[in-house]
Coordinates of C-alpha atoms in Angstrom, one line a residue:
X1 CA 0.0 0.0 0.0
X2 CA 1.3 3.5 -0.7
X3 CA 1.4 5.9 2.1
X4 CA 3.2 9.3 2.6
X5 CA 3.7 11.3 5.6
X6 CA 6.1 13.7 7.2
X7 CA 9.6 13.3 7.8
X8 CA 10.5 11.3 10.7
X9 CA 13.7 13.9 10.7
X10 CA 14.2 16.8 8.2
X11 CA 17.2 16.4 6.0
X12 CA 18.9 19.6 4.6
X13 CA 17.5 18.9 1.2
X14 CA 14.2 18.3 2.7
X15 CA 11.2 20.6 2.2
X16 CA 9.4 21.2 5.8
X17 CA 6.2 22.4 3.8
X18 CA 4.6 19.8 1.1
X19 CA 4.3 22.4 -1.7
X20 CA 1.0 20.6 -3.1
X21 CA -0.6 20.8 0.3
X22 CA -1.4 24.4 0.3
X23 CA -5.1 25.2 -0.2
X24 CA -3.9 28.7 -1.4
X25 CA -2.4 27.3 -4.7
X26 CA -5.3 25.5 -5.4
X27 CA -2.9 22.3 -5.7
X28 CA -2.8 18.6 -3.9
X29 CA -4.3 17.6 -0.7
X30 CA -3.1 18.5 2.8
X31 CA -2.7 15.9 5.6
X32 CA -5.9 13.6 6.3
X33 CA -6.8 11.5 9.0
X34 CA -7.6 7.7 8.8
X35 CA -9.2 5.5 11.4
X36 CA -5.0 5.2 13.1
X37 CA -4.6 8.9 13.5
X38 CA -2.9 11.2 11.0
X39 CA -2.7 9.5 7.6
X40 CA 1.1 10.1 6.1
X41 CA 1.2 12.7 3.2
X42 CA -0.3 11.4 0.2
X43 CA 2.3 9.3 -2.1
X44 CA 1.9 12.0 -5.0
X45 CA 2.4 11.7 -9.0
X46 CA 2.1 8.2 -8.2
X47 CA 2.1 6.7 -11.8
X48 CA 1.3 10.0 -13.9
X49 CA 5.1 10.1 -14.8
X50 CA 5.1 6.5 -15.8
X51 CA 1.7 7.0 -18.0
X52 CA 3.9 9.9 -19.7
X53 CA 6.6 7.9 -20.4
X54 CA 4.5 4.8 -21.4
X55 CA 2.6 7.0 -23.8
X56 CA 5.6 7.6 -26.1
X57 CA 7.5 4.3 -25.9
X58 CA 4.1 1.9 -26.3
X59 CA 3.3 4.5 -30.0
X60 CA 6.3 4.3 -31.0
X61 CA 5.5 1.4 -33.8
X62 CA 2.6 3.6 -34.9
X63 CA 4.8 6.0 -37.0
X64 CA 8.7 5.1 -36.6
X65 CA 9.2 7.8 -38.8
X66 CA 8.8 10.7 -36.8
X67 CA 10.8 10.0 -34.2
X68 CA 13.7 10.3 -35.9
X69 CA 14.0 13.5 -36.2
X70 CA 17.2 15.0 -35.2
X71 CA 15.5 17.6 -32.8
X72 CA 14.2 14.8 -30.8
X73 CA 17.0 13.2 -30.1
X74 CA 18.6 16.8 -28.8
X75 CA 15.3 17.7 -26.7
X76 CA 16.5 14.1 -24.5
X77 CA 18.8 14.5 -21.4
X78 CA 20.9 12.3 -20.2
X79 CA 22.8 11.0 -17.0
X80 CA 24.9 8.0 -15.7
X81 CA 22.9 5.1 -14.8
X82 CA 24.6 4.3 -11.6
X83 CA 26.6 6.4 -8.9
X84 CA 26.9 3.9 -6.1
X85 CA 29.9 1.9 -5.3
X86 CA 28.3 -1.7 -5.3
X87 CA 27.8 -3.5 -8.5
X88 CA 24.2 -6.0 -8.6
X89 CA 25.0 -8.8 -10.8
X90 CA 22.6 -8.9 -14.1
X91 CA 20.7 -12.0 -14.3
X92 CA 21.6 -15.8 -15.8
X93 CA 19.5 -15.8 -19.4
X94 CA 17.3 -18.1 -19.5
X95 CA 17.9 -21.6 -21.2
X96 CA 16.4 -19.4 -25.1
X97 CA 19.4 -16.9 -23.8
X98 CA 17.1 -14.6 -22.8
X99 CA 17.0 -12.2 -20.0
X100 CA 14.9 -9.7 -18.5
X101 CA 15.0 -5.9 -18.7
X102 CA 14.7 -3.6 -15.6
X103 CA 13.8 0.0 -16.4
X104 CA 13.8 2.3 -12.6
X105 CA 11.1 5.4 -13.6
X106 CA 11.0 8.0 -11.7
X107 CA 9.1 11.0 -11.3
X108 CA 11.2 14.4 -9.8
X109 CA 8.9 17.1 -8.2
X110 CA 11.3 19.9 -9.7
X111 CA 10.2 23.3 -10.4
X112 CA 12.9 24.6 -12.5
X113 CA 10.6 25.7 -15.2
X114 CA 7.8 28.2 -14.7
X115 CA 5.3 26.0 -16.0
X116 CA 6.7 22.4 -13.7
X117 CA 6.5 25.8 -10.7
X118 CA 2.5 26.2 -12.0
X119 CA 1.3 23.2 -12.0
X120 CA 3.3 22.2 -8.6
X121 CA 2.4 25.2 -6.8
X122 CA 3.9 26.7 -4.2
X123 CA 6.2 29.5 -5.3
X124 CA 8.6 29.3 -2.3
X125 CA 10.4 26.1 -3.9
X126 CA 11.3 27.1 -7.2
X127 CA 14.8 26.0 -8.1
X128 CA 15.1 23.8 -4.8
X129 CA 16.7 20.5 -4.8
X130 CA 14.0 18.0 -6.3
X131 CA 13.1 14.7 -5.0
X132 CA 12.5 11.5 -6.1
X133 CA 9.0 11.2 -5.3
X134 CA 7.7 8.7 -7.7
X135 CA 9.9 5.7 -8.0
X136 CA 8.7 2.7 -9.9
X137 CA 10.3 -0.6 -11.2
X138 CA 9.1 -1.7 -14.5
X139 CA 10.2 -5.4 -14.9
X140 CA 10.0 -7.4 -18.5
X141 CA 10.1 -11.0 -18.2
X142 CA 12.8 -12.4 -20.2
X143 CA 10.4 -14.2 -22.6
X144 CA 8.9 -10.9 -23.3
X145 CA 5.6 -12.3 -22.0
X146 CA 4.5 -10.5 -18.9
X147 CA 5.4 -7.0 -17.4
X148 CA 5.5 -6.5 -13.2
X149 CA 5.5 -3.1 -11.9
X150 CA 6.4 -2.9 -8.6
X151 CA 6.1 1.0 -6.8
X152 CA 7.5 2.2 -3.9
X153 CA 6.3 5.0 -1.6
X154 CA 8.1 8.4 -1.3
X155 CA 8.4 8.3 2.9
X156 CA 10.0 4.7 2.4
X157 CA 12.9 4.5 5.1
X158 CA 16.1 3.1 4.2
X159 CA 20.1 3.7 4.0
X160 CA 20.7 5.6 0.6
X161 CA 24.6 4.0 -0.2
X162 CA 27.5 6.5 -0.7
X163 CA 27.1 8.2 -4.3
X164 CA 29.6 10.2 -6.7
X165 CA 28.5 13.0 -8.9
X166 CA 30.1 12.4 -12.4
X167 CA 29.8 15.6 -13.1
X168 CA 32.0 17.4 -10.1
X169 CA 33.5 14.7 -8.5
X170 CA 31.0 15.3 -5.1
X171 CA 31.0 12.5 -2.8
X172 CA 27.7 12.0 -1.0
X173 CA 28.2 9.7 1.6
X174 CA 25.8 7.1 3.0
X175 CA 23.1 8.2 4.9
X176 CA 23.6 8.5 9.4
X177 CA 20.8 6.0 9.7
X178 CA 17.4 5.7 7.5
X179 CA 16.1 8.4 5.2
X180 CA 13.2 8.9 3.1
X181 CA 14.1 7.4 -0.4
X182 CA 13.0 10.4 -1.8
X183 CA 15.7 11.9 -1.2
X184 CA 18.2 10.0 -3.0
X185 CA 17.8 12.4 -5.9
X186 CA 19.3 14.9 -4.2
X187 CA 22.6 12.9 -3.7
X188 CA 24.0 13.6 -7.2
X189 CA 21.1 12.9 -9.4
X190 CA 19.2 9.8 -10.5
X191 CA 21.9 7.3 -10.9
X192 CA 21.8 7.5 -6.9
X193 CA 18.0 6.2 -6.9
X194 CA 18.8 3.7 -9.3
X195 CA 22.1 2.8 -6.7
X196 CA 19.3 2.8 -3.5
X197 CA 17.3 0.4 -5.2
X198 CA 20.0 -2.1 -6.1
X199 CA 21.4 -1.9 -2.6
X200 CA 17.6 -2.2 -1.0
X201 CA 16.0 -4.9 -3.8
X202 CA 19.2 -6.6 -4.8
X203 CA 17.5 -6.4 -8.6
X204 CA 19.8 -5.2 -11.6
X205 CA 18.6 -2.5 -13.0
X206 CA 19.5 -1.9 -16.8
X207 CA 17.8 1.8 -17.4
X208 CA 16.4 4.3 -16.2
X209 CA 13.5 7.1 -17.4
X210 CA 13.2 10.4 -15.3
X211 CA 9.8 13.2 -16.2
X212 CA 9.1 16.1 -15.1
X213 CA 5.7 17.7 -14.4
X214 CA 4.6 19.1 -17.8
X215 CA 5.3 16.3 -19.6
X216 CA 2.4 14.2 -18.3
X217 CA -0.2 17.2 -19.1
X218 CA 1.1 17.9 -22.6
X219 CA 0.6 13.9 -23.3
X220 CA -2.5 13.4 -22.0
X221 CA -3.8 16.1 -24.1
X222 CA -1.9 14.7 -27.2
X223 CA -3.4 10.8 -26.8
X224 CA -6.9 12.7 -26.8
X225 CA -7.9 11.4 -23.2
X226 CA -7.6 8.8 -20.6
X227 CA -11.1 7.0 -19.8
X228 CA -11.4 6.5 -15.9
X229 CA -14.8 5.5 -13.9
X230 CA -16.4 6.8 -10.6
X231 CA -19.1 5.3 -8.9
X232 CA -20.5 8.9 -8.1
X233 CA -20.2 12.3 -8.8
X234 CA -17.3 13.5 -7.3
X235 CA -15.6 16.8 -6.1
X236 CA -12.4 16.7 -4.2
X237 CA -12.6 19.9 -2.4
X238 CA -13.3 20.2 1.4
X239 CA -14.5 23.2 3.8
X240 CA -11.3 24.3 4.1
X241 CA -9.8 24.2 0.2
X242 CA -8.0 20.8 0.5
X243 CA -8.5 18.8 -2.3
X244 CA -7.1 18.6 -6.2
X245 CA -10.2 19.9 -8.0
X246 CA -11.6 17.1 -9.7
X247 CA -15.1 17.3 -10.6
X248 CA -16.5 14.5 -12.5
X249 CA -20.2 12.9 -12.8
X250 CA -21.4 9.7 -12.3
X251 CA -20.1 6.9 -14.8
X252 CA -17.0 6.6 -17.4
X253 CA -15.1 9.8 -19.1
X254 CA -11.7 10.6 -20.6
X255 CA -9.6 13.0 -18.4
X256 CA -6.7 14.8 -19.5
X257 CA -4.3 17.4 -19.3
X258 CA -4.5 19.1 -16.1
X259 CA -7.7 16.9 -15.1
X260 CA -5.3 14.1 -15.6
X261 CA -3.2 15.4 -13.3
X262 CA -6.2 16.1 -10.8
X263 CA -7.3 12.3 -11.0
X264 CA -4.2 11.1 -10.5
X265 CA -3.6 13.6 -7.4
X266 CA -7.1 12.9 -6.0
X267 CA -7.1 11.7 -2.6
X268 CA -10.0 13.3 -1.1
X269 CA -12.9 12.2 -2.2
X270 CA -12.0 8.4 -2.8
X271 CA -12.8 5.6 -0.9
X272 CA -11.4 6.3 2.5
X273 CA -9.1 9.0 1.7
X274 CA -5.9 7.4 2.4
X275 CA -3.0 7.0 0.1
X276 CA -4.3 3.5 -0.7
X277 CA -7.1 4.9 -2.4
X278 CA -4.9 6.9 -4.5
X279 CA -2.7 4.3 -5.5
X280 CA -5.6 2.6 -6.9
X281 CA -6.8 5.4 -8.5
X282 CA -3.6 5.9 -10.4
X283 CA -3.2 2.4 -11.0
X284 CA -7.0 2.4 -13.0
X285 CA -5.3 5.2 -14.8
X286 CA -2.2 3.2 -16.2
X287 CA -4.0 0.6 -17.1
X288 CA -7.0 2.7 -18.9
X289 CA -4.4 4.3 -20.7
X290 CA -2.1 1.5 -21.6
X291 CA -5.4 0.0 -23.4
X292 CA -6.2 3.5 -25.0
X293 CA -2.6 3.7 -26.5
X294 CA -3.4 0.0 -28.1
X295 CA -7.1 0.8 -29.8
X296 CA -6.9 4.2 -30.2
X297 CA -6.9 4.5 -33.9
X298 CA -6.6 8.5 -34.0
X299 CA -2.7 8.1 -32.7
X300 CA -2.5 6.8 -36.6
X301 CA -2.7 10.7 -37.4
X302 CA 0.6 12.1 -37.7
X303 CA 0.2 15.3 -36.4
X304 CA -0.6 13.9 -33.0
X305 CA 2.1 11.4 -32.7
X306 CA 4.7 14.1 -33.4
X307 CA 3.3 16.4 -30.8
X308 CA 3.4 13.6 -28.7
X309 CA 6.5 12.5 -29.8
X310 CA 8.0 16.2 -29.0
X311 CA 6.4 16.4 -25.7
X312 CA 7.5 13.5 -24.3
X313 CA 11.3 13.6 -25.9
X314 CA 11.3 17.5 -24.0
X315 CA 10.2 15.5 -20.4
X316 CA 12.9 12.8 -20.5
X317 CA 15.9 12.4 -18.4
X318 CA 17.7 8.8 -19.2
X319 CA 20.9 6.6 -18.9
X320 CA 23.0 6.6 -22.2
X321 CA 21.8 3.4 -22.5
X322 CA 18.0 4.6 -23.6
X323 CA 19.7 8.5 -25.2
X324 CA 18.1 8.7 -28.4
X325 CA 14.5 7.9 -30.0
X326 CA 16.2 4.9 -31.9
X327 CA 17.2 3.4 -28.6
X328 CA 13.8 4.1 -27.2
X329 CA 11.7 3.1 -30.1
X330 CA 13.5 -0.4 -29.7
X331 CA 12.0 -0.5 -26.3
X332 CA 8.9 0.2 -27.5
X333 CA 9.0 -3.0 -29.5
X334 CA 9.8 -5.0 -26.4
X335 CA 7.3 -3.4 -24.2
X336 CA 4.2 -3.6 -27.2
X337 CA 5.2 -7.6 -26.9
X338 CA 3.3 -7.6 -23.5
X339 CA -0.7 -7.5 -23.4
X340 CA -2.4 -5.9 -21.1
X341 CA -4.0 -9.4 -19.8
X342 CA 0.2 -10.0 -18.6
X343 CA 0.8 -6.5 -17.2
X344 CA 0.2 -6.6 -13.1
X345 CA 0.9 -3.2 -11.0
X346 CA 1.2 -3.6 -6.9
X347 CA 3.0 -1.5 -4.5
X348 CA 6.0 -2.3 -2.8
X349 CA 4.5 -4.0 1.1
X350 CA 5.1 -2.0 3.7
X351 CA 4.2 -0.6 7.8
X352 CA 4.3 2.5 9.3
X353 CA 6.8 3.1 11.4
X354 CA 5.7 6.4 13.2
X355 CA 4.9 8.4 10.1
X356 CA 6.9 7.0 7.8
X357 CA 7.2 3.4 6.2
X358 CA 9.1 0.4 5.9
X359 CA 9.0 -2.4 3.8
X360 CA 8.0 -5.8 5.1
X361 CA 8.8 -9.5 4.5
X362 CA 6.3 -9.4 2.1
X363 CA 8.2 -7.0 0.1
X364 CA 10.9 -9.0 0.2
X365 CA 9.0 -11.9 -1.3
X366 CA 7.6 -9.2 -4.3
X367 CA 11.7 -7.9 -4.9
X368 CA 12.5 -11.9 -5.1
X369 CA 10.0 -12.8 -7.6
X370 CA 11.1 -10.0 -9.4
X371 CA 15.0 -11.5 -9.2
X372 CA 13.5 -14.9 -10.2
X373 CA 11.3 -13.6 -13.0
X374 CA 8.5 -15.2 -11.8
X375 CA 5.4 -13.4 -13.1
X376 CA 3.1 -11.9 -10.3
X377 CA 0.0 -12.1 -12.3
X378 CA 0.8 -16.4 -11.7
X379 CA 0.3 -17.7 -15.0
X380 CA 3.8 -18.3 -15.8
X381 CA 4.9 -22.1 -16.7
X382 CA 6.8 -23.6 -14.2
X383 CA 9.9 -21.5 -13.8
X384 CA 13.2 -23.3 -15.0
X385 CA 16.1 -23.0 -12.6
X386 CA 18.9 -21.3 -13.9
X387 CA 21.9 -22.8 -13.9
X388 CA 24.2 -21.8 -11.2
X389 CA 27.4 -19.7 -11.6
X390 CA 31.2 -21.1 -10.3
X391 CA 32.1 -18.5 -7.9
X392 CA 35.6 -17.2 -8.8
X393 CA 37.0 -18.0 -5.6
X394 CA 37.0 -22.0 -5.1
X395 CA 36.1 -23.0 -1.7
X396 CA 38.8 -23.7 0.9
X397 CA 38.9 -27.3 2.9
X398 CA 35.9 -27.8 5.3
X399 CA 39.0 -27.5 8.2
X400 CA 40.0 -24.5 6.8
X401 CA 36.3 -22.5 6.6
X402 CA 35.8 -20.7 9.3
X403 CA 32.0 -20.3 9.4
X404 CA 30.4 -18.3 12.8
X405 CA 26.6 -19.7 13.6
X406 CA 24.3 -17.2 14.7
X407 CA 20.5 -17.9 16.1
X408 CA 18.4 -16.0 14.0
X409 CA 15.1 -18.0 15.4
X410 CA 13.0 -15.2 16.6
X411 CA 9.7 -14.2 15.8
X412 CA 6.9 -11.9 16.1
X413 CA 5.6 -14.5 18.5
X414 CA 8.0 -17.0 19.1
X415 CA 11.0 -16.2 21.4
X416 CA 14.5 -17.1 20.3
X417 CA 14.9 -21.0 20.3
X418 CA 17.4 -21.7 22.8
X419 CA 21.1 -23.8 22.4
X420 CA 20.4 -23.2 18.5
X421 CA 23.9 -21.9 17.5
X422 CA 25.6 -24.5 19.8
X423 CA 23.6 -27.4 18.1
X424 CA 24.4 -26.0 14.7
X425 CA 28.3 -25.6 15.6
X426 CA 28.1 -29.1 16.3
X427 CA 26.6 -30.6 13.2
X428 CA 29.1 -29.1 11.1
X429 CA 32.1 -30.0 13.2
X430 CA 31.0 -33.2 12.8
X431 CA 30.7 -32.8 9.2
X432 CA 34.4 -31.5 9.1
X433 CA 33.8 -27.9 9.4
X434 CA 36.3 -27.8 12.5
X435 CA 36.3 -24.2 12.4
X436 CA 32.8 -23.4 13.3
X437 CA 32.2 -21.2 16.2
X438 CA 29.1 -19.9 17.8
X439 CA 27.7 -16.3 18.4
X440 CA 26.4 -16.5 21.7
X441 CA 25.6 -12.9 21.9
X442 CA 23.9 -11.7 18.7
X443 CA 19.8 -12.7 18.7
X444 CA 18.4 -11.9 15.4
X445 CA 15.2 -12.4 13.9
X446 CA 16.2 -14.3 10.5
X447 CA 12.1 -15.9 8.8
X448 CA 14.6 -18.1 6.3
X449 CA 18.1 -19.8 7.3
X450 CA 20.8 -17.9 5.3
X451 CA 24.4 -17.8 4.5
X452 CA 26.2 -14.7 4.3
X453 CA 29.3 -13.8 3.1
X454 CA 31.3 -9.8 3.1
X455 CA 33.2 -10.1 -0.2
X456 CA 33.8 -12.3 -3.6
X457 CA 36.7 -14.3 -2.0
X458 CA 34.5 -16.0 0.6
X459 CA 31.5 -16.7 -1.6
X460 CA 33.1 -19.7 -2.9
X461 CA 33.6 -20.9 1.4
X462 CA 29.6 -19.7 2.0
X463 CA 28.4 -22.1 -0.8
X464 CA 30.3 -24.8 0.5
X465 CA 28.4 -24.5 3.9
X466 CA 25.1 -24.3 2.7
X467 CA 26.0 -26.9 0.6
X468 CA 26.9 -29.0 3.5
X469 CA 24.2 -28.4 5.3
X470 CA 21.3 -28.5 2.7
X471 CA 20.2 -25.3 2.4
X472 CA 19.6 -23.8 -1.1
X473 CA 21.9 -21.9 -3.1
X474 CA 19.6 -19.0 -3.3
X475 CA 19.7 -18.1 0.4
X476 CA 23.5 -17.7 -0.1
X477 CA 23.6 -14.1 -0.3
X478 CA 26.4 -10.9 -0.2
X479 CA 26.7 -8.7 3.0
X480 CA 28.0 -6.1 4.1
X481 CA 26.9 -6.8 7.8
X482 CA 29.6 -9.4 8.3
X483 CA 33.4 -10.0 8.4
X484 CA 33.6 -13.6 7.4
X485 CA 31.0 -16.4 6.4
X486 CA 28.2 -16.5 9.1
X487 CA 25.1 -18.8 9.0
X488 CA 22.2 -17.4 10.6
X489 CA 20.0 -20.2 11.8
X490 CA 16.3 -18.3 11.1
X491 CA 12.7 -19.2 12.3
X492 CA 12.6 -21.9 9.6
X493 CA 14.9 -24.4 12.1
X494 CA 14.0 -24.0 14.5
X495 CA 14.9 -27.3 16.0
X496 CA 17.2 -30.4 15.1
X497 CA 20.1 -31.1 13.0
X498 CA 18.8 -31.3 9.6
X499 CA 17.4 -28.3 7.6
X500 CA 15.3 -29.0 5.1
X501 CA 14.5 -26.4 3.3
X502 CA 10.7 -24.6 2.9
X503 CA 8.9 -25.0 -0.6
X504 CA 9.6 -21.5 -1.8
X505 CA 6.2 -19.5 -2.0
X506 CA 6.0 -18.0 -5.3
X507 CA 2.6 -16.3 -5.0
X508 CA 2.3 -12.4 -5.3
X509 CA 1.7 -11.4 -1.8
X510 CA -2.2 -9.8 -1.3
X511 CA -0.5 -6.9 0.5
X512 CA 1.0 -5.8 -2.8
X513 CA -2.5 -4.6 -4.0
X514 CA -2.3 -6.2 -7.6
X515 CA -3.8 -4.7 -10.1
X516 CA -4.1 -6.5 -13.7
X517 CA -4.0 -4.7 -16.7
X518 CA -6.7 -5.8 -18.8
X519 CA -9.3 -4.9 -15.7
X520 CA -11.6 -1.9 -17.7
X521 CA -13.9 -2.5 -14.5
X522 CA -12.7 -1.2 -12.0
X523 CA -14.7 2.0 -10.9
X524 CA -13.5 4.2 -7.9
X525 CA -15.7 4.9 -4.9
X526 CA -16.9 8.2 -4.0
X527 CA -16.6 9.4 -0.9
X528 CA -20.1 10.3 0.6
X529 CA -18.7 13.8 1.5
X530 CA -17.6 14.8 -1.7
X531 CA -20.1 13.7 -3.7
X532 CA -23.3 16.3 -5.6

């Protein structure tokens, strides 16, 4: 569920005042209250940025020719992909040779024009640093046959990694602690988001596609209109001016331009109010317009497409990897491969933690079926293992390994399983790991056993453990959190000497609010307080 709130601690690059809360601009929504208390600040511009960006890549095959022109390769801008230290391995192709492609959009709330300043409001920020606050993984299988978008929420806390501008040599260093992720934009541009992501989802990311506010009004108006569906007439304006504006009747009609932009800002008004509601609002919107972009024959008129074309070319910031129309209208082919029956949207799981949020285990479960390519919508074959890569570092004798055990058995309701780590040590001194040496100290809370290993000498030493020992390759995994090869003996054994391993659970988890593509149902429900 998307939700957005105030900082837990300002940042210097931090805005204390949501620009789009002010009533006085006649912008977004101000705080709201759910049925917990205050409800975070609303997780704005959602999927607008994406629907912009969407609209030109999906038309793309619709008249090649236009785009390109050479003044549409100069209106793109460009910057390096990543500026983070760590390196996330690209994925094994599949046994066709095939492999998926990971595209990071993001949506900056800049107001370095006068018309990104209008449409933002609030004139007080004009020129300050932007923020990241959209942030959306766009996953295509490797056999081309399904698309996963997986969205995260602007007040998401985590450790943004150490980044280097390219372009002065600025060192940013890691965060003191967890930040809002919004904020990694700040920290030398959007190779830095793309960096937090790796570090926090462990996926590769291949591109990545960066809009600014106009571009989304200019396309809507150039695709002719999105169709979206309230189950009442609505008006998202309270007593005391909080609200986007919207103003819709009962039943189905095309928005766009800047009623675009009020749909996908709406919070008051829908449902419950909460960012959930407008998370489902936007997502109705991508998918509405991802089907328009398909049958709407009048994007076969030339004059359209161009203005499109120019529109969207002027709202881009990429990776050189996606700097010219060419490159982009070879994307296009890729993405048109999907259908909107294959496409499923869902927000990253998360909790509140005061006013902010944190991903959950469940998220964890959405970022691995992402790693896997395992579709979320389920209706994927049964997924083919890859094959397994030689580390580059052999493994050292089973005398030789020194492995530290770690009880890891703690749970939400279950207290840490006692003499764990000393049973372990003993199991794999017996199986010639002489080395092995307990953590008595350290009580973590671990749902899956895992081996861990700090750097790629040892990786080689951690697969021979878990080798040893049964568990699967997959939950040998890279840290930073430890010095040598530890095993942390999770919830999952939580007693004997022999792990066997869980089936793995390869169902998209309910709390990522899925959304499939191909649903032109879906109606949103009006608020009896801002209906007329």
């Amino acid at each position: 569920m998307t939700q957005n709130a105030a900082p837990e601690t300002l940042g210097d690059d931090e805005r204390e005042v949501d620009p789009d809360d002010s009533p006085a601009e006649g912008g977004d929504e101000g705080e709201g209250k759910g049925a917990d208390g205050p409800r975070p600040r609303r997780a704005r511009r959602l999927l607008k940025w994406f629907a912009a960006v969407l609209a030109l890549l999906i038309v793309g095959t619709a008249g090649a020719g236009y785009l390109y022109y050479r003044q549409l390769n100069h209106n793109i801008k460009k910057d390096a992909l990543n500026l983070g230290d760590a390196e996330v391995a690209e994925p094994t192709p599949n046994a066709a040779g095939q492999t998926p492609l990971n595209i990071l959009l993001i949506g900056s709330d800049a107001r370095d024009t006068e018309k990104n300043q209008q449409l933002g409001g609030a004139r007080e920020t004009f020129g300050s640093t932007p923020l990241a606050d959209v942030q959306m993984l766009v996953h295509l299988s490797a056999d081309r046959s399904n698309m996963s978008v997986v969205s995260m929420p602007r007040d998401t806390l985590l450790q943004i990694p150490k980044c280097t501008d390219p372009d002065d040599g600025t060192v940013y260093p890691a965060s003191d602690g967890r930040t809002m992720t919004n904020q990694s934009l700040g920290h030398g541009g959007p190779g830095c988001t793309v960096a937090t992501w790796q570090e926090l989802t462990g996926i590769h990311i291949d591109h990545f596609v960066m809009v600014d506010f106009a571009g989304v009004v200019s396309m809507a108006d150039a695709v002719g209109g999105v169709p979206v569906c309230v189950d009442a007439n609505i008006h998202s304006r309270d007593g005391q001016g909080h609200g986007s504006g919207l103003k819709l009747e009962k039943g189905t009609h095309p928005v766009k331009g800047e009623q675009a932009l009020q749909w996908l800002r709406t919070r008051y008004g829908f449902e419950d109010g909460s960012d959930l509601a407008r998370a489902k609002a936007q997502h109705m919107y991508m998918n509405s317009l991802v089907r328009e972009l398909r049958e709407n024959a009048t994007l076969s008129n030339p004059n359209k497409l161009r203005r499109l074309a120019e529109k969207a070319t002027e709202a881009l910031t990429v990776d050189p990897g996606l700097d010219t129309v060419k490159k982009l209208y070879d994307l296009s082919t890729e993405l048109r491969k999907v259908e909107p029956e294959r496409i499923t949207m869902t927000t990253m799981p998360n909790r509140y933690v005061g006013a902010r949020v944190e991903p959950t285990e469940d998220a964890e479960q959405l970022f691995r079926l992402v790693r896997e390519d395992i579709a979320l919508d389920g209706k994927d074959a049964e997924p083919v293992k890859a094959e397994e890569k030689t580390p580059s570092d052999p493994a050292a004798d089973d005398a030789d390994i020194a492995v530290q055990v770690r009880n890891g058995t703690r749970t939400d309701t279950l207290a840490v399983a006692p003499g764990r780590t000393d049973t372990v040590v003993t199991a794999l001194r017996e199986k010639g790991f002489t080395s092995a040496t307990a953590d008595t100290i350290s009580a973590l809370s671990e749902k899956r056993t895992v081996v861990q290993y700090p750097s790629a000498d040892l990786e080689g030493d951690a697969r021979r453990v878990a080798d040893a020992l049964g568990v699967p390759a997959s939950a040998v995994k890279r840290s930073t959190e430890v010095s040598g090869v530890t095993l942390v003996v999770g919830a999952d054994w939580r007693e004997g000497t022999t792990y066997k391993a869980p089936e793995e659970d390869n169902t998209t988890p309910e709390t990522a609010q899925a959304l499939n593509g191909a649903d032109d149902k879906a109606c949103m429900h009006v608020s009896p307080g801002f209906t007329w």
